[in-house]
Amino acid sequence: MIKFFLMVNKQGQTRLSRYYEHVEINKRTMLETEVIKNCLSRSKDECSFIEYKDFKLVYRQYAALFIVVGIDQTENEMAVYELIHNFVEVLDKYFSRVVSETLNLFIIKLFFL
C-alpha cells in the first residue's frame, strides 16, 4: 500500500506531498526532511529503493525533480518504480514537456481549482 507521495526539487523543497494515511503535521515535516535527505544524498549509481523505518522508499529523479513514494513492506518496488515513470509520462504528454515550473502549475490546477 502507498503511504505517501512526494515531489521534491534538488534544493530539498517539497513541491507536492500527498499522504494516504494520517500523519500529524509536525511529524510530516520531520518525515519529509529525513526522506529528502536520504534520497538526495544518494548517487545515481545506487539503487532507487531504500529501507526506511517501517516502510520502503522508491524514488526517481527527473532533471531537478525527485519523486518519492513511501510504501509498506508488502508492496512491489518495481511496480511503484514503473508507476512513477508512467505518472511522469502522462504529465509529459499533457504538458508537452515536464519541468519544475510546469509541475507547479499542474499542482495548483489539480489540487486548488
Short mmCIF file of C-alpha atoms in Angstrom, two decimals:
data_model
loop_
_atom_site.label_atom_id
_atom_site.label_comp_id
_atom_site.label_asym_id
_atom_site.label_seq_id
_atom_site.Cartn_x
_atom_site.Cartn_y
_atom_site.Cartn_z
CA MET A 1 0.00 0.00 0.00
CA ILE A 2 1.23 3.50 -0.79
CA LYS A 3 1.71 5.59 2.34
CA PHE A 4 2.75 8.90 0.77
CA PHE A 5 3.80 10.59 -2.46
CA LEU A 6 6.31 13.45 -2.57
CA MET A 7 7.65 15.67 -5.31
CA VAL A 8 10.82 17.46 -4.25
CA ASN A 9 13.28 19.73 -6.06
CA LYS A 10 17.09 19.41 -5.81
CA GLN A 11 17.20 22.10 -3.13
CA GLY A 12 15.12 19.84 -0.88
CA GLN A 13 11.92 21.88 -1.10
CA THR A 14 8.72 19.86 -1.17
CA ARG A 15 6.60 20.79 -4.17
CA LEU A 16 3.82 18.28 -3.57
CA SER A 17 3.01 15.96 -0.72
CA ARG A 18 0.09 13.59 -0.55
CA TYR A 19 -0.43 11.26 2.41
CA TYR A 20 -2.70 8.24 2.25
CA GLU A 21 -2.52 7.56 5.99
CA HIS A 22 -3.00 10.13 8.72
CA VAL A 23 0.27 11.75 9.79
CA GLU A 24 0.32 14.76 12.08
CA ILE A 25 1.58 17.99 10.51
CA ASN A 26 4.68 18.31 12.72
CA LYS A 27 5.60 14.67 12.03
CA ARG A 28 5.13 15.22 8.30
CA THR A 29 7.77 17.94 8.32
CA MET A 30 10.26 15.72 10.14
CA LEU A 31 9.45 12.74 7.90
CA GLU A 32 9.83 14.77 4.71
CA THR A 33 13.14 16.24 5.88
CA GLU A 34 14.59 12.80 6.63
CA VAL A 35 13.23 11.21 3.46
CA ILE A 36 14.51 14.03 1.27
CA LYS A 37 17.93 13.90 2.92
CA ASN A 38 18.15 10.15 2.31
CA CYS A 39 17.18 10.40 -1.36
CA LEU A 40 19.23 13.48 -2.27
CA SER A 41 22.39 12.10 -0.67
CA ARG A 42 22.46 9.01 -2.88
CA SER A 43 24.41 8.85 -6.11
CA LYS A 44 22.89 7.98 -9.48
CA ASP A 45 24.72 4.64 -9.37
CA GLU A 46 22.86 3.49 -6.25
CA CYS A 47 19.57 1.64 -6.17
CA SER A 48 16.37 3.70 -6.11
CA PHE A 49 14.88 1.64 -3.27
CA ILE A 50 15.65 2.48 0.35
CA GLU A 51 14.60 0.65 3.51
CA TYR A 52 13.48 3.38 5.90
CA LYS A 53 11.98 2.73 9.34
CA ASP A 54 8.91 0.51 8.89
CA PHE A 55 8.47 1.18 5.16
CA LYS A 56 10.35 1.45 1.87
CA LEU A 57 11.13 4.49 -0.24
CA VAL A 58 11.02 4.26 -4.00
CA TYR A 59 12.27 7.31 -5.88
CA ARG A 60 13.17 8.53 -9.35
CA GLN A 61 14.94 11.68 -10.45
CA TYR A 62 13.81 13.68 -13.45
CA ALA A 63 16.12 16.64 -14.09
CA ALA A 64 15.89 18.76 -10.93
CA LEU A 65 12.83 16.95 -9.58
CA PHE A 66 12.70 13.90 -7.32
CA ILE A 67 9.53 11.86 -7.00
CA VAL A 68 9.48 9.77 -3.82
CA VAL A 69 6.84 7.21 -2.86
CA GLY A 70 6.67 5.62 0.58
CA ILE A 71 5.27 2.10 0.55
CA ASP A 72 4.73 -0.67 3.07
CA GLN A 73 6.86 -3.82 3.15
CA THR A 74 4.39 -5.91 1.11
CA GLU A 75 4.28 -3.60 -1.92
CA ASN A 76 6.21 -4.42 -5.10
CA GLU A 77 9.04 -1.88 -5.50
CA MET A 78 9.37 -2.36 -9.26
CA ALA A 79 5.66 -1.78 -9.79
CA VAL A 80 5.86 1.50 -7.88
CA TYR A 81 9.03 2.45 -9.77
CA GLU A 82 7.14 2.00 -13.04
CA LEU A 83 4.11 3.83 -11.62
CA ILE A 84 6.32 6.87 -11.04
CA HIS A 85 7.60 6.68 -14.62
CA ASN A 86 4.07 6.35 -16.02
CA PHE A 87 2.93 9.32 -13.93
CA VAL A 88 5.74 11.46 -15.38
CA GLU A 89 4.96 10.26 -18.92
CA VAL A 90 1.34 11.31 -18.51
CA LEU A 91 2.43 14.73 -17.26
CA ASP A 92 4.84 14.99 -20.17
CA LYS A 93 2.12 14.20 -22.70
CA TYR A 94 -0.34 16.56 -21.05
CA PHE A 95 2.04 19.49 -20.70
CA SER A 96 4.30 18.65 -23.68
CA ARG A 97 7.42 18.86 -21.50
CA VAL A 98 7.69 18.26 -17.78
CA VAL A 99 9.74 20.87 -15.94
CA SER A 100 9.56 22.10 -12.40
CA GLU A 101 7.60 25.27 -13.23
CA THR A 102 5.07 23.33 -15.30
CA LEU A 103 4.61 20.84 -12.48
CA ASN A 104 3.95 23.69 -10.06
CA LEU A 105 1.16 24.94 -12.35
CA PHE A 106 -0.20 21.40 -12.65
CA ILE A 107 -0.23 21.01 -8.88
CA ILE A 108 -2.07 24.28 -8.42
CA LYS A 109 -4.68 23.29 -11.03
CA LEU A 110 -5.04 19.75 -9.72
CA PHE A 111 -5.37 20.48 -6.02
CA PHE A 112 -6.64 24.03 -5.68
CA LEU A 113 -9.11 24.61 -8.51
#
